[in-house]
């Protein structure tokens, strides 16, 4: 029987992140994708220009018929911009006993646009972390949520423990941002690995599992966080263990980065008269 996954997240109409990335990912794993929009953002590959958020009522009215019709085997959340929406998502998850709940605590776009305010982030931590199977912050998100600066692996562990003390059972901290941190380099196991490996740190209770992949130097990482979380959700829906699901998801994202489409980007990349592209 085909497994159904649900994403509640923001819409990136330009197709890179958010719900569109989630739907593509669920589908790639053979799951049936359902979705509810928490916010409509305005963006393209150069940045985010604004957003119009949905109401809690809109999110409930989108999700209710889906849950009445389907058995949802996994839930993934991404950009949930307001306290009201987050409280509604918590109610929906609890009322419907939704399992395999992957919370991607989306805070800010790579281009620096805030996708959630401070008040809502506190509610997300308080209400959704305890309901989640796993949370998937990247390094800047882990720093903001845990309230500490992360400069080495000891700090990563500290941040994970803090987030577990907030109610998250399992925490995946994505180290992909590591080579672009502004302190220049990073010491792991006493060797400098800047720009060589992308490491992700999965804390399952007290156990740490490290996943490594080749670090691919690219600017085409928009949407990789959404894709990873959606791939974990899809694989949990398919019955994989959490560790297996993260392993498969990490490989999927690495491959997605490696084979990312080379897009002719924006009016900046085009001569309006000739319609031909030029280097930017
Ligand atoms: O990658 C984080 C993210 C998630 N969801 C939406 C986004 C972004 C980043 O821009 O726009 C809708």
Short mmCIF file of C-alpha atoms and ligand atoms in Angstrom, two decimals:
data_model
loop_
_atom_site.label_atom_id
_atom_site.label_comp_id
_atom_site.label_asym_id
_atom_site.label_seq_id
_atom_site.Cartn_x
_atom_site.Cartn_y
_atom_site.Cartn_z
CA UNK A 1 0.00 0.00 0.00
CA UNK A 2 1.35 3.42 -0.94
CA UNK A 3 2.33 5.45 2.10
CA UNK A 4 0.94 8.97 2.47
CA UNK A 5 3.12 11.80 3.81
CA UNK A 6 1.93 15.26 4.81
CA UNK A 7 3.98 18.44 4.81
CA UNK A 8 2.85 21.63 6.51
CA UNK A 9 5.27 24.34 5.42
CA UNK A 10 5.83 27.47 3.38
CA UNK A 11 5.35 27.71 -0.37
CA UNK A 12 8.41 28.78 -2.33
CA UNK A 13 6.77 29.45 -5.71
CA UNK A 14 10.18 29.37 -7.40
CA UNK A 15 10.38 25.66 -6.66
CA UNK A 16 13.55 25.41 -4.59
CA UNK A 17 12.51 25.02 -0.97
CA UNK A 18 9.47 24.48 1.21
CA UNK A 19 6.43 22.54 0.12
CA UNK A 20 7.53 22.07 -3.49
CA UNK A 21 10.82 20.47 -2.39
CA UNK A 22 8.91 18.30 0.10
CA UNK A 23 6.43 17.08 -2.52
CA UNK A 24 9.21 16.24 -4.96
CA UNK A 25 11.06 14.35 -2.22
CA UNK A 26 8.06 12.36 -0.95
CA UNK A 27 7.32 11.43 -4.56
CA UNK A 28 10.93 10.41 -5.26
CA UNK A 29 10.65 7.85 -2.45
CA UNK A 30 7.39 6.45 -3.82
CA UNK A 31 5.20 8.06 -1.18
CA UNK A 32 2.00 9.96 -1.95
CA UNK A 33 2.48 13.64 -1.15
CA UNK A 34 -0.12 15.78 0.59
CA UNK A 35 0.47 19.33 1.78
CA UNK A 36 -0.86 22.35 3.61
CA UNK A 37 0.50 25.85 3.10
CA UNK A 38 1.45 27.82 6.22
CA UNK A 39 2.76 30.83 4.30
CA UNK A 40 3.09 31.96 0.71
CA UNK A 41 6.55 33.44 0.22
CA UNK A 42 7.73 35.59 -2.65
CA UNK A 43 11.16 34.58 -3.83
CA UNK A 44 13.46 33.34 -6.51
CA UNK A 45 16.97 31.95 -6.52
CA UNK A 46 18.39 35.33 -5.48
CA UNK A 47 16.44 35.74 -2.24
CA UNK A 48 13.16 36.04 -0.35
CA UNK A 49 11.24 39.30 -0.90
CA UNK A 50 8.26 38.82 1.40
CA UNK A 51 5.52 36.50 2.57
CA UNK A 52 1.81 36.40 3.29
CA UNK A 53 1.09 34.01 6.12
CA UNK A 54 -1.96 31.79 6.37
CA UNK A 55 -4.21 31.82 9.43
CA UNK A 56 -4.41 28.91 11.87
CA UNK A 57 -7.96 28.34 10.58
CA UNK A 58 -6.70 28.06 7.01
CA UNK A 59 -4.11 25.47 8.05
CA UNK A 60 -6.74 23.47 9.96
CA UNK A 61 -9.17 23.62 7.01
CA UNK A 62 -6.44 22.41 4.64
CA UNK A 63 -5.32 19.56 6.87
CA UNK A 64 -8.72 18.30 8.16
CA UNK A 65 -10.02 16.81 4.88
CA UNK A 66 -6.64 15.19 4.22
CA UNK A 67 -6.71 13.45 7.59
CA UNK A 68 -10.36 12.45 7.10
CA UNK A 69 -9.50 10.81 3.80
CA UNK A 70 -6.00 9.34 4.21
CA UNK A 71 -3.94 7.44 6.71
CA UNK A 72 -0.99 9.78 7.06
CA UNK A 73 2.14 7.76 7.84
CA UNK A 74 4.49 10.70 8.39
CA UNK A 75 4.22 14.43 9.04
CA UNK A 76 6.93 16.95 8.19
CA UNK A 77 6.79 20.61 9.16
CA UNK A 78 8.93 23.40 7.77
CA UNK A 79 8.29 27.15 7.81
CA UNK A 80 5.57 27.75 10.44
CA UNK A 81 5.69 31.52 10.82
CA UNK A 82 3.26 32.33 13.64
CA UNK A 83 2.36 31.21 17.15
CA UNK A 84 -1.25 30.56 16.07
CA UNK A 85 -0.25 28.24 13.23
CA UNK A 86 2.19 26.33 15.43
CA UNK A 87 -0.44 25.86 18.16
CA UNK A 88 -2.87 24.61 15.49
CA UNK A 89 -0.32 22.15 14.11
CA UNK A 90 0.31 20.84 17.65
CA UNK A 91 -3.44 20.36 18.15
CA UNK A 92 -3.81 18.57 14.79
CA UNK A 93 -0.86 16.28 15.52
CA UNK A 94 -2.18 15.42 18.98
CA UNK A 95 -5.86 15.01 18.06
CA UNK A 96 -4.95 12.70 15.18
CA UNK A 97 -2.09 10.94 16.93
CA UNK A 98 0.26 11.68 14.04
CA UNK A 99 3.46 9.64 14.25
CA UNK A 100 6.78 9.93 12.45
CA UNK A 101 6.67 13.68 12.95
CA UNK A 102 9.78 15.40 11.56
CA UNK A 103 10.16 19.01 12.69
CA UNK A 104 12.48 21.12 10.56
CA UNK A 105 12.81 24.23 12.73
CA UNK A 106 13.10 26.72 9.88
CA UNK A 107 14.28 30.08 11.18
CA UNK A 108 15.83 32.12 8.38
CA UNK A 109 16.44 31.81 4.65
CA UNK A 110 20.04 31.50 3.46
CA UNK A 111 19.63 35.00 2.05
CA UNK A 112 18.85 36.32 5.56
CA UNK A 113 15.05 36.68 5.52
CA UNK A 114 13.39 35.81 8.87
CA UNK A 115 10.83 33.06 8.32
CA UNK A 116 9.62 33.01 11.95
CA UNK A 117 9.55 35.55 14.77
CA UNK A 118 11.06 35.02 18.24
CA UNK A 119 7.73 34.50 19.97
CA UNK A 120 6.69 31.84 17.46
CA UNK A 121 10.06 30.09 17.74
CA UNK A 122 9.55 29.72 21.52
CA UNK A 123 6.12 28.19 20.91
CA UNK A 124 7.54 25.86 18.25
CA UNK A 125 10.11 24.62 20.77
CA UNK A 126 7.57 24.26 23.56
CA UNK A 127 4.70 22.69 21.56
CA UNK A 128 6.26 20.77 18.69
CA UNK A 129 9.56 19.44 20.03
CA UNK A 130 7.81 17.07 22.49
CA UNK A 131 5.57 15.72 19.71
CA UNK A 132 8.39 15.16 17.25
CA UNK A 133 10.21 11.96 16.36
CA UNK A 134 13.18 14.05 15.28
CA UNK A 135 14.15 17.70 14.83
CA UNK A 136 16.58 18.70 12.09
CA UNK A 137 18.25 22.07 12.77
CA UNK A 138 21.25 23.29 10.81
CA UNK A 139 24.08 24.96 12.73
CA UNK A 140 22.65 28.53 12.75
CA UNK A 141 19.25 27.15 13.81
CA UNK A 142 20.84 25.02 16.54
CA UNK A 143 22.73 28.09 17.81
CA UNK A 144 19.57 30.21 17.88
CA UNK A 145 17.41 27.54 19.53
CA UNK A 146 19.97 26.36 22.10
CA UNK A 147 21.20 29.91 22.71
CA UNK A 148 24.89 29.04 22.47
CA UNK A 149 27.65 29.66 19.95
CA UNK A 150 28.74 26.45 18.23
CA UNK A 151 32.46 26.34 17.52
CA UNK A 152 33.37 22.66 17.82
CA UNK A 153 31.94 19.19 18.30
CA UNK A 154 31.65 19.63 22.06
CA UNK A 155 29.36 22.60 21.42
CA UNK A 156 27.31 20.53 18.99
CA UNK A 157 26.74 17.97 21.72
CA UNK A 158 25.89 20.73 24.23
CA UNK A 159 23.36 22.24 21.81
CA UNK A 160 21.78 18.82 21.19
CA UNK A 161 21.45 18.19 24.94
CA UNK A 162 19.84 21.60 25.43
CA UNK A 163 17.35 20.86 22.64
CA UNK A 164 16.64 17.44 24.16
CA UNK A 165 16.00 19.18 27.48
CA UNK A 166 13.36 21.22 25.58
CA UNK A 167 11.54 17.97 24.75
CA UNK A 168 13.10 16.76 21.48
CA UNK A 169 13.79 13.01 21.75
CA UNK A 170 16.11 12.82 18.78
CA UNK A 171 18.13 15.62 17.24
CA UNK A 172 19.91 15.79 13.90
CA UNK A 173 22.31 18.73 13.70
CA UNK A 174 23.36 19.35 10.12
CA UNK A 175 26.98 20.33 9.84
CA UNK A 176 26.71 21.35 6.21
CA UNK A 177 27.15 25.00 7.16
CA UNK A 178 30.45 24.18 8.79
CA UNK A 179 32.76 25.17 5.96
CA UNK A 180 31.12 28.58 5.59
CA UNK A 181 31.23 29.51 9.27
CA UNK A 182 33.11 32.75 9.66
CA UNK A 183 35.60 31.53 12.22
CA UNK A 184 37.52 30.17 9.27
CA UNK A 185 38.22 26.57 10.06
CA UNK A 186 37.02 23.76 12.23
CA UNK A 187 39.02 21.23 14.18
CA UNK A 188 37.59 17.73 14.27
CA UNK A 189 39.55 14.81 15.62
CA UNK A 190 42.53 17.18 15.61
CA UNK A 191 42.55 17.57 11.88
CA UNK A 192 41.44 20.40 9.71
CA UNK A 193 38.65 19.22 7.44
CA UNK A 194 37.35 22.51 6.11
CA UNK A 195 35.68 22.01 2.76
CA UNK A 196 36.19 18.24 2.68
CA UNK A 197 33.38 16.46 4.50
CA UNK A 198 29.80 17.36 5.32
CA UNK A 199 29.10 15.87 8.73
CA UNK A 200 25.68 15.47 10.32
CA UNK A 201 25.26 14.59 13.99
CA UNK A 202 22.32 12.44 15.06
CA UNK A 203 21.62 12.22 18.78
CA UNK A 204 19.25 9.34 19.51
CA UNK A 205 18.66 9.69 23.21
CA UNK A 206 22.21 9.59 24.59
CA UNK A 207 23.78 7.90 21.55
CA UNK A 208 25.58 9.86 18.86
CA UNK A 209 25.68 8.70 15.24
CA UNK A 210 27.79 10.65 12.79
CA UNK A 211 26.97 10.66 9.08
CA UNK A 212 29.59 11.78 6.64
CA UNK A 213 29.38 12.69 2.99
CA UNK A 214 31.61 14.44 0.52
CA UNK A 215 31.27 18.22 0.93
CA UNK A 216 30.31 19.59 -2.45
CA UNK A 217 31.37 23.20 -2.99
CA UNK A 218 28.26 24.87 -4.45
CA UNK A 219 25.86 27.73 -3.97
CA UNK A 220 22.95 25.48 -4.98
CA UNK A 221 21.94 24.46 -1.46
CA UNK A 222 18.61 26.29 -1.29
CA UNK A 223 16.02 23.75 -0.16
CA UNK A 224 18.44 21.08 0.98
CA UNK A 225 17.22 21.33 4.59
CA UNK A 226 13.61 20.82 3.48
CA UNK A 227 14.64 17.95 1.23
CA UNK A 228 16.58 16.19 4.00
CA UNK A 229 13.71 16.46 6.50
CA UNK A 230 11.15 15.32 3.90
CA UNK A 231 13.37 12.38 2.93
CA UNK A 232 13.61 11.35 6.59
CA UNK A 233 9.80 11.58 6.90
CA UNK A 234 9.27 9.53 3.73
CA UNK A 235 11.63 6.81 4.92
CA UNK A 236 10.03 6.69 8.37
CA UNK A 237 6.67 6.33 6.58
CA UNK A 238 8.16 3.43 4.65
CA UNK A 239 9.01 1.70 7.93
CA UNK A 240 12.75 2.36 8.15
CA UNK A 241 14.37 2.90 11.54
CA UNK A 242 15.35 6.46 12.39
CA UNK A 243 19.04 5.77 11.81
CA UNK A 244 18.37 4.10 8.45
CA UNK A 245 16.01 6.91 7.45
CA UNK A 246 18.65 9.56 8.19
CA UNK A 247 21.32 7.58 6.34
CA UNK A 248 19.19 7.21 3.21
CA UNK A 249 18.06 10.85 3.41
CA UNK A 250 21.63 12.13 3.71
CA UNK A 251 22.68 10.14 0.62
CA UNK A 252 19.66 11.45 -1.26
CA UNK A 253 20.50 15.08 -0.47
CA UNK A 254 24.16 14.64 -1.38
CA UNK A 255 23.11 13.19 -4.72
CA UNK A 256 20.55 15.99 -5.19
CA UNK A 257 23.28 18.61 -4.62
CA UNK A 258 25.61 16.78 -6.99
CA UNK A 259 23.00 16.67 -9.75
CA UNK A 260 21.28 20.01 -9.08
CA UNK A 261 19.89 21.54 -12.28
CA UNK A 262 22.02 24.25 -13.76
CA UNK A 263 19.36 26.93 -14.11
CA UNK A 264 19.52 29.98 -16.27
CA UNK A 265 18.84 32.34 -13.44
CA UNK A 266 16.72 35.48 -13.47
CA UNK A 267 16.62 38.68 -15.45
CA UNK A 268 20.14 39.38 -14.15
CA UNK A 269 21.27 36.39 -16.17
CA UNK A 270 19.48 37.39 -19.36
CA UNK A 271 19.83 40.06 -21.92
CA UNK A 272 16.26 41.33 -22.22
CA UNK A 273 16.75 42.31 -25.89
CA UNK A 274 18.28 39.15 -27.22
CA UNK A 275 16.89 36.78 -24.63
CA UNK A 276 20.34 35.21 -24.51
CA UNK A 277 21.95 34.40 -21.22
CA UNK A 278 25.13 36.02 -20.04
CA UNK A 279 27.46 35.18 -17.17
CA UNK A 280 26.58 36.77 -13.83
O1 LIG B 1 15.24 26.53 3.51
C1 LIG B 1 14.41 27.07 4.44
C2 LIG B 1 13.09 27.45 3.83
C3 LIG B 1 11.99 26.71 4.10
N1 LIG B 1 10.78 27.00 3.59
C4 LIG B 1 10.61 28.04 2.77
C5 LIG B 1 11.70 28.82 2.44
C6 LIG B 1 12.98 28.53 2.97
C7 LIG B 1 14.12 29.35 2.63
O2 LIG B 1 14.06 30.29 1.90
O3 LIG B 1 11.52 29.85 1.61
C8 LIG B 1 9.27 28.34 2.21
#
